[in-house]
XYZ file of C-alpha atoms in Angstrom:
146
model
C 0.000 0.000 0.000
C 1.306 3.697 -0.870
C 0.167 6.618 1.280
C -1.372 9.179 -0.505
C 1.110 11.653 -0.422
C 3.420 9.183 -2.256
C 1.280 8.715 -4.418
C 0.576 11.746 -5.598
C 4.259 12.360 -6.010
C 4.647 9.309 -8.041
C 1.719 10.448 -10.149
C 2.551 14.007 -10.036
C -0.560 15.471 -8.876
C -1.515 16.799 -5.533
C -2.766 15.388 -2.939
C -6.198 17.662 -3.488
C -6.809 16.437 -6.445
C -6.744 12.683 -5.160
C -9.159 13.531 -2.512
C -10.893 15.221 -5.347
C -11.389 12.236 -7.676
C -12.073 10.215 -4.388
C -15.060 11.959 -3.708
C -16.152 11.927 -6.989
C -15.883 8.306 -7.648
C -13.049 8.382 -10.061
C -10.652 7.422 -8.760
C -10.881 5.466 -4.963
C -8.476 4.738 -2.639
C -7.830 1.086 -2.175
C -7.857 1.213 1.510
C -8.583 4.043 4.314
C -7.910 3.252 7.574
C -10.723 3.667 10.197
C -8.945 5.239 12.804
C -7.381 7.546 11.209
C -8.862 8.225 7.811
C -5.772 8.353 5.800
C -6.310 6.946 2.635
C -3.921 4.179 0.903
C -3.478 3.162 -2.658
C -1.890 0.533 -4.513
C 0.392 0.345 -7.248
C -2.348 -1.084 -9.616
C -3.835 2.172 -9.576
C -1.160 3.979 -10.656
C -2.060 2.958 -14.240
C -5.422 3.899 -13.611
C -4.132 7.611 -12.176
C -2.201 7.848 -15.575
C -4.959 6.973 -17.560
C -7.069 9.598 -16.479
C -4.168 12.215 -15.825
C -3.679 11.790 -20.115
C -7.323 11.869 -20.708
C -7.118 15.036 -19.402
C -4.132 16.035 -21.036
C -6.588 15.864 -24.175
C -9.090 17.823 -23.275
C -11.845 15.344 -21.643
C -14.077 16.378 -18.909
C -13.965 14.541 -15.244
C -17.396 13.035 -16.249
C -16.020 11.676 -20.196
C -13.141 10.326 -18.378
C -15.268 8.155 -16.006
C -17.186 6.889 -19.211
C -13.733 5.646 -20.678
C -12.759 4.296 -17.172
C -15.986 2.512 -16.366
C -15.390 0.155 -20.035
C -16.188 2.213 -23.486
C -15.243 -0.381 -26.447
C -12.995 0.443 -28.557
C -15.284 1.959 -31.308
C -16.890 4.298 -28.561
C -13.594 5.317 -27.526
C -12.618 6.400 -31.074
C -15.438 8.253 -31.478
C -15.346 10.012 -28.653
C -11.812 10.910 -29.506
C -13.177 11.908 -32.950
C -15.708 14.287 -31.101
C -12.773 15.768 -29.279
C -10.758 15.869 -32.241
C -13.588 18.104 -34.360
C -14.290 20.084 -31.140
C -10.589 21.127 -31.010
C -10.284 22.087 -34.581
C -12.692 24.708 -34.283
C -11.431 26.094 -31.193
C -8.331 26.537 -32.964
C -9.714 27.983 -36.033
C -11.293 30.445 -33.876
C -8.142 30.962 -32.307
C -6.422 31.322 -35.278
C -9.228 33.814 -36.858
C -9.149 36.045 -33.169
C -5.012 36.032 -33.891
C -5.473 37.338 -37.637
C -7.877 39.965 -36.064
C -4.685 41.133 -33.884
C -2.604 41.510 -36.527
C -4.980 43.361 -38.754
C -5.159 45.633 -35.710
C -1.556 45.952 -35.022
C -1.414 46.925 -38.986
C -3.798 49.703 -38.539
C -2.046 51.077 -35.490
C 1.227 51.162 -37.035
C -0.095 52.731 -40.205
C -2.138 55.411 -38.154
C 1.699 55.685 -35.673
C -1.578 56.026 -32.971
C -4.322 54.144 -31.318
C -7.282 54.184 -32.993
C -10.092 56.771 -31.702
C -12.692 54.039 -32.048
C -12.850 50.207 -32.214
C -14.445 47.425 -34.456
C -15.614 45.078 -34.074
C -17.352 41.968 -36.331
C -21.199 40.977 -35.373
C -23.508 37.992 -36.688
C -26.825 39.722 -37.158
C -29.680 37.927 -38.600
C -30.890 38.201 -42.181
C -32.589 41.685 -43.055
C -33.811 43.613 -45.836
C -31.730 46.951 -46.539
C -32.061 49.826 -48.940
C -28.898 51.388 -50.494
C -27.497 53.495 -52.948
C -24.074 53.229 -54.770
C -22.906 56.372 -55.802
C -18.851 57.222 -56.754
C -17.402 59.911 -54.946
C -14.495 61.945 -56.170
C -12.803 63.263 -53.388
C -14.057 62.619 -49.598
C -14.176 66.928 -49.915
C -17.412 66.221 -51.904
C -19.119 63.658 -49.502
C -21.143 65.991 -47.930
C -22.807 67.040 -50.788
C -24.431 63.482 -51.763
């Protein structure tokens, strides 16, 4: 049996977060002792600890990782790291669309050599009718008069 605090060391996580997937159910201790409530595991679970420690590592929730744990086939398991798989693309394709928004701004600034007096910024509105007019302006000394 290996006290908690070894434990965690040998698993590198803290000693919270084994308490924490104790009281969820995740992960249990193998023994506690009744007198003094200390909790002991064994070195089974230490597979078990890194299982869920690189679960996490990609992404899955406490409650997906307890699906895998509690026997997903192999099929289910793919899919569900499939799901993940999707879900992160578009995270990063946001990411990657918020990062080209940064460096359109950092182009303006440097163009202007000063901060901009007001800000833009992209909205999704929903489908509406609109009335315009297309006119070609000469100078932007004439705008005024259109």
């Amino acid at each position: 049996m290996i006290k908690i605090g070894d434990f965690a060391r040998l698993g590198q996580v803290s000693v919270a977060t084994l308490r924490h997937y104790d009281a969820i159910g995740l992960l249990k201790p193998a023994l506690i002792d009744n007198a003094t409530g200390y909790r002991y595991y064994s070195g089974d679970q230490l597979s078990t600890l890194n299982r869920i420690i690189a679960l996490k590592d990609l992404g899955f929730s406490l409650d997906q990782i307890e699906q895998v744990l509690s026997g997903l086939t192999v099929d289910q398991l793919r899919g569900m790291l499939k799901l993940k798989q999707a879900e992160v693309q578009r995270q990063l394709a946001a990411e990657q669309d918020r990062l080209a928004r940064i460096a359109a701004r950092l182009s303006q600034i440097e163009l202007e050599d000063s901060c901009l007096d007001h800000d833009i910024a992209l909205k999704t509105v929903p489908s509406m009718l609109v009335a315009s007019r297309r006119i070609c302006i000469p100078t932007n000394d004439q705008a005024c008069n259109y």
